[in-house]
Structure formats: structure tokens, C-alpha cells
mmCIF file of C-alpha atoms in Angstrom:
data_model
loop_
_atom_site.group_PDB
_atom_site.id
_atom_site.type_symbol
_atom_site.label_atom_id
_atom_site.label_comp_id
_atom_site.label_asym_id
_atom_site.label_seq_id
_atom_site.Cartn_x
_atom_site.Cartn_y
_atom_site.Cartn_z
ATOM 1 C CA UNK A 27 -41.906 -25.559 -12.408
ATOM 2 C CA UNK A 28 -38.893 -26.679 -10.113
ATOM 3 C CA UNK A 29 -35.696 -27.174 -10.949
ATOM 4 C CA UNK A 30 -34.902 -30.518 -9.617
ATOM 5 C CA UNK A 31 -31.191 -30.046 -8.730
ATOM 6 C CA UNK A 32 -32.089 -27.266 -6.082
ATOM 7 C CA UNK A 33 -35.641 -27.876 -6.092
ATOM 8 C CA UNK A 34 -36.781 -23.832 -6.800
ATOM 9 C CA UNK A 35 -38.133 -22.116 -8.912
ATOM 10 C CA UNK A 36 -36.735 -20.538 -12.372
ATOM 11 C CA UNK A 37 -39.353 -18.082 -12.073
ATOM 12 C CA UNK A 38 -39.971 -14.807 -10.245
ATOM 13 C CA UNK A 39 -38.508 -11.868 -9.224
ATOM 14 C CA UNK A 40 -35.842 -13.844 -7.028
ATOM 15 C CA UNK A 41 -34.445 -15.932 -9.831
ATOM 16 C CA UNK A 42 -33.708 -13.262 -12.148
ATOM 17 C CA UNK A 43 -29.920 -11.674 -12.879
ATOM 18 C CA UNK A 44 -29.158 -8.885 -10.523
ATOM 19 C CA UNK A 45 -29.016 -6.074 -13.267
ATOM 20 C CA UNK A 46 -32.865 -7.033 -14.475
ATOM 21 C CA UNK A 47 -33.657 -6.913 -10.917
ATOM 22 C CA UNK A 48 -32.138 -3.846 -10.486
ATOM 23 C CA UNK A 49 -34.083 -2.178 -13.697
ATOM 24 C CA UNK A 50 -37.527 -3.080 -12.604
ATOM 25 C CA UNK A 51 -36.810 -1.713 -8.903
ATOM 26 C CA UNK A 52 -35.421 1.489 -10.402
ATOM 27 C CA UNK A 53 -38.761 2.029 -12.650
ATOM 28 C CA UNK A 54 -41.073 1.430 -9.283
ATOM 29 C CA UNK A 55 -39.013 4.314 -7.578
ATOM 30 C CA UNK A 56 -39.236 6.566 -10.423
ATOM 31 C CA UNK A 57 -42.759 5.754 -10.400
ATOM 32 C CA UNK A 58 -43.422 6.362 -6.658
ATOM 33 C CA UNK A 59 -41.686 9.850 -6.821
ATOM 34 C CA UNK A 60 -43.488 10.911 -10.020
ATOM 35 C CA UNK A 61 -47.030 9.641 -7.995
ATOM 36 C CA UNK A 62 -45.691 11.799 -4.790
ATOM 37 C CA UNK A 63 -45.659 8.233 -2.558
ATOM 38 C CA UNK A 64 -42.296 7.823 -2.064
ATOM 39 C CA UNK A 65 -40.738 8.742 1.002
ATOM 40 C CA UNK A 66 -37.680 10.427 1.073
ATOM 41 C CA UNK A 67 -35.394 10.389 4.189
ATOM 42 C CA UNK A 68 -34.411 13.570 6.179
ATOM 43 C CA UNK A 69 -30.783 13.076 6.844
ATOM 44 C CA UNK A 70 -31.830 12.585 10.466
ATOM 45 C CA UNK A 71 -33.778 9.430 9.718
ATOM 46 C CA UNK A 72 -30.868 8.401 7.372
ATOM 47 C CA UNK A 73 -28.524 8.601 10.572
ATOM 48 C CA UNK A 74 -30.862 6.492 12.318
ATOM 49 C CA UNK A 75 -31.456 3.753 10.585
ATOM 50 C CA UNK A 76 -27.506 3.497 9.570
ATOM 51 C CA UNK A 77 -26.757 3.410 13.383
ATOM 52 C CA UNK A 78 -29.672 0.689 13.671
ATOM 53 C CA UNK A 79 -28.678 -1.282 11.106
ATOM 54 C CA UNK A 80 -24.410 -1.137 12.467
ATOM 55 C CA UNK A 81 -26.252 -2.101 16.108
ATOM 56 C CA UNK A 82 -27.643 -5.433 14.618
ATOM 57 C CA UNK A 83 -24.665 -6.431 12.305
ATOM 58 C CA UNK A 84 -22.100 -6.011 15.375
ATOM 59 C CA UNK A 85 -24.229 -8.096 17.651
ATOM 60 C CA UNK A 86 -23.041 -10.710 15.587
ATOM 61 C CA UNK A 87 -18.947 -10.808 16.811
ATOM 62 C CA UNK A 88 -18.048 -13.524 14.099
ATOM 63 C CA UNK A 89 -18.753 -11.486 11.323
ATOM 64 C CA UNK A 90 -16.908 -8.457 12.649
ATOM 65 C CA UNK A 91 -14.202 -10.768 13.633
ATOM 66 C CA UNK A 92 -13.909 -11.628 9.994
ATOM 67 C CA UNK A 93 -14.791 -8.369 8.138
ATOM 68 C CA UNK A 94 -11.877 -7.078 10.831
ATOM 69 C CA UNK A 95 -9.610 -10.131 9.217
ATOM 70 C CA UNK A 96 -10.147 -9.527 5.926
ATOM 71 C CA UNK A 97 -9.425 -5.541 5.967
ATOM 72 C CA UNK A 98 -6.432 -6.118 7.815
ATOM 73 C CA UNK A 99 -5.388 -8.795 5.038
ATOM 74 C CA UNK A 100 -6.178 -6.574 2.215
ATOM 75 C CA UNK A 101 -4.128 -3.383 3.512
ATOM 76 C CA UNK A 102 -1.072 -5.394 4.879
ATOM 77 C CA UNK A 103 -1.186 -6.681 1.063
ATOM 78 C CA UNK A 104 -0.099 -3.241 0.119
ATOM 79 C CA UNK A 105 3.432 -3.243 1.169
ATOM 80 C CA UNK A 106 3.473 0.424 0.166
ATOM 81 C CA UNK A 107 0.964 1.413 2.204
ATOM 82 C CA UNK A 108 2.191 -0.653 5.194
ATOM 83 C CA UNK A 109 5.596 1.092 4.946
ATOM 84 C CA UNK A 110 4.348 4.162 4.960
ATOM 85 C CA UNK A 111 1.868 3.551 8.301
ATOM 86 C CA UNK A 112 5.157 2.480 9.631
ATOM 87 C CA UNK A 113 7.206 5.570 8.906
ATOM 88 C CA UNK A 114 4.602 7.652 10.260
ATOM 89 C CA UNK A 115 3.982 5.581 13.326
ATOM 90 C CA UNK A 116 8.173 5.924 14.080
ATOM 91 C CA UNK A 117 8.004 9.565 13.267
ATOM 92 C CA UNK A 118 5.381 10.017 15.944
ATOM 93 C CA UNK A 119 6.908 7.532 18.439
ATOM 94 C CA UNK A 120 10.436 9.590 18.503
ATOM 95 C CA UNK A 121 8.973 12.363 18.924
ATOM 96 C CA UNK A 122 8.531 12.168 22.484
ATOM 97 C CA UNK A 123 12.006 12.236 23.823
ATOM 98 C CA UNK A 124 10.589 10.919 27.259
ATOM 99 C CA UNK A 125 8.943 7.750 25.567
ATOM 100 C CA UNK A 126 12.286 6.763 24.193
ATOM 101 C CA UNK A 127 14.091 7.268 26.780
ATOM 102 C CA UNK A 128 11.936 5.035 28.429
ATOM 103 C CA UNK A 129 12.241 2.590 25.797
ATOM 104 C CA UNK A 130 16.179 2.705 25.827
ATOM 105 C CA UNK A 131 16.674 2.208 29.737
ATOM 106 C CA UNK A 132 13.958 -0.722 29.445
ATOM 107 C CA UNK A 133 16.383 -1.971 26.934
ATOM 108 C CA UNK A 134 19.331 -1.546 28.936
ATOM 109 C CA UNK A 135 17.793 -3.045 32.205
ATOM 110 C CA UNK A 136 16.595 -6.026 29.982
ATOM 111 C CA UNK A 137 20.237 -6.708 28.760
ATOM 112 C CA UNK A 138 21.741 -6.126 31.849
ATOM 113 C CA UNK A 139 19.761 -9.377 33.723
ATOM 114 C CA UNK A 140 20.187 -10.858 31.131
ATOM 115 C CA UNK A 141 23.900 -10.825 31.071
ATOM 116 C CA UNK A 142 23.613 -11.149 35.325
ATOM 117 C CA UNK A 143 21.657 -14.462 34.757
ATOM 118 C CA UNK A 144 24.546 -15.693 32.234
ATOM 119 C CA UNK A 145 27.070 -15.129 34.857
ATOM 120 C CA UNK A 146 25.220 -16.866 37.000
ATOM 121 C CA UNK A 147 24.585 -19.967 35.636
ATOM 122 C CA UNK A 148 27.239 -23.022 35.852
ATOM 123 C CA UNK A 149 29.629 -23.080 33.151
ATOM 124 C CA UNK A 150 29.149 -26.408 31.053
ATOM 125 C CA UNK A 151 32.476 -28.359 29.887
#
């Protein structure tokens, strides 16, 4: 029988709620391991299927470019956190003495041609 607004099926495994779904596929496990048929991964074969699978979802550079969005969204949410990544990042940063030293004469040229190009330009009446 087909519903006629999406024109499937109310029947079957793939129309019922996720939690009954999930109790009959947790009795077939328990069944398979009590019958000595399941298989159980080594850690090894765990490892390689993860790195499989993470192979074929990053083919796909739209959905990393939005998984990337929307954990950069969530953690710049929490201002908190944000400030601290920020405090730690300055800490680091200044640190190296040579690095802002760097920074500061960069500064310094920037301002100077800056106030060189002022000079230079006609003054307006």
C-alpha cells in the first residue's frame, strides 16, 4: 500500500522510527555473536576501513567545505572559548622576541610611507 503524497511505502524495515529499527538490529547482533557468525574487527581492520571510509567522504570538497563551515560557526559561537584561543595564540606569538620585532619595524616602515606619501601629495584648498 502507497502512500499517495510520497508515493512509498508505510511498510518495512525502512519506514519504521529509528529506535524500533535500532532494537531489531541490536537482537540480530546479539544473535550472530551467541551463533559464533559475527565477525568482530581486529583494531587493524577497524583502522582501515575508518581511513577508507574518510578517503571517500573527502573526495567530495563541498561537504568538507561545509562540515569545515559549520565547526568553525559553532566554536566562534563560544565567545569564551574564542577568547581564550586568542590569549593563547598572543602568549605564543610574543614569545619570540625576533617575530615582534619584526612585526614592530613592519609597522614602523608602513607608517613611515605612509606619512612620505601624505607629504607628497598636493595640498587641497
Amino acid at each position: 500500500m502507497a502512500d499517495s503524497s510520497t508515493g512509498t511505502s508505510k511498510r518495512g524495515f525502512a519506514s519504521m522510527d529509528p529506535e524500533r529499527k535500532r532494537e531489531i538490529a541490536s537482537k540480530g547482533g546479539r544473535a550472530a555473536h551467541e551463533k559464533g557468525t559475527a565477525h568482530e574487527f581486529s583494531a587493524e581492520e577497524a583502522r582501515q576501513a575508518g581511513r577508507k571510509g574518510g578517503e571517500v567522504v573527502s573526495r567530495n570538497r563541498e561537504h568538507m567545505a561545509s562540515i569545515g563551515r559549520k565547526g568553525g560557526e559553532a566554536v566562534s559561537r563560544d565567545r569564551e572559548h574564542m577568547a581564550m584561543i586568542g590569549r593563547k595564540g598572543g602568549e605564543t606569538v610574543s614569545r619570540d622576541r625576533q617575530h615582534m620585532s619584526d612585526i614592530g619595524r613592519e609597522g614602523g616602515e608602513s607608517r613611515r610611507s605612509d606619512f612620505e606619501q601624505e607629504a607628497q601629495a598636493p595640498q587641497q584648498v
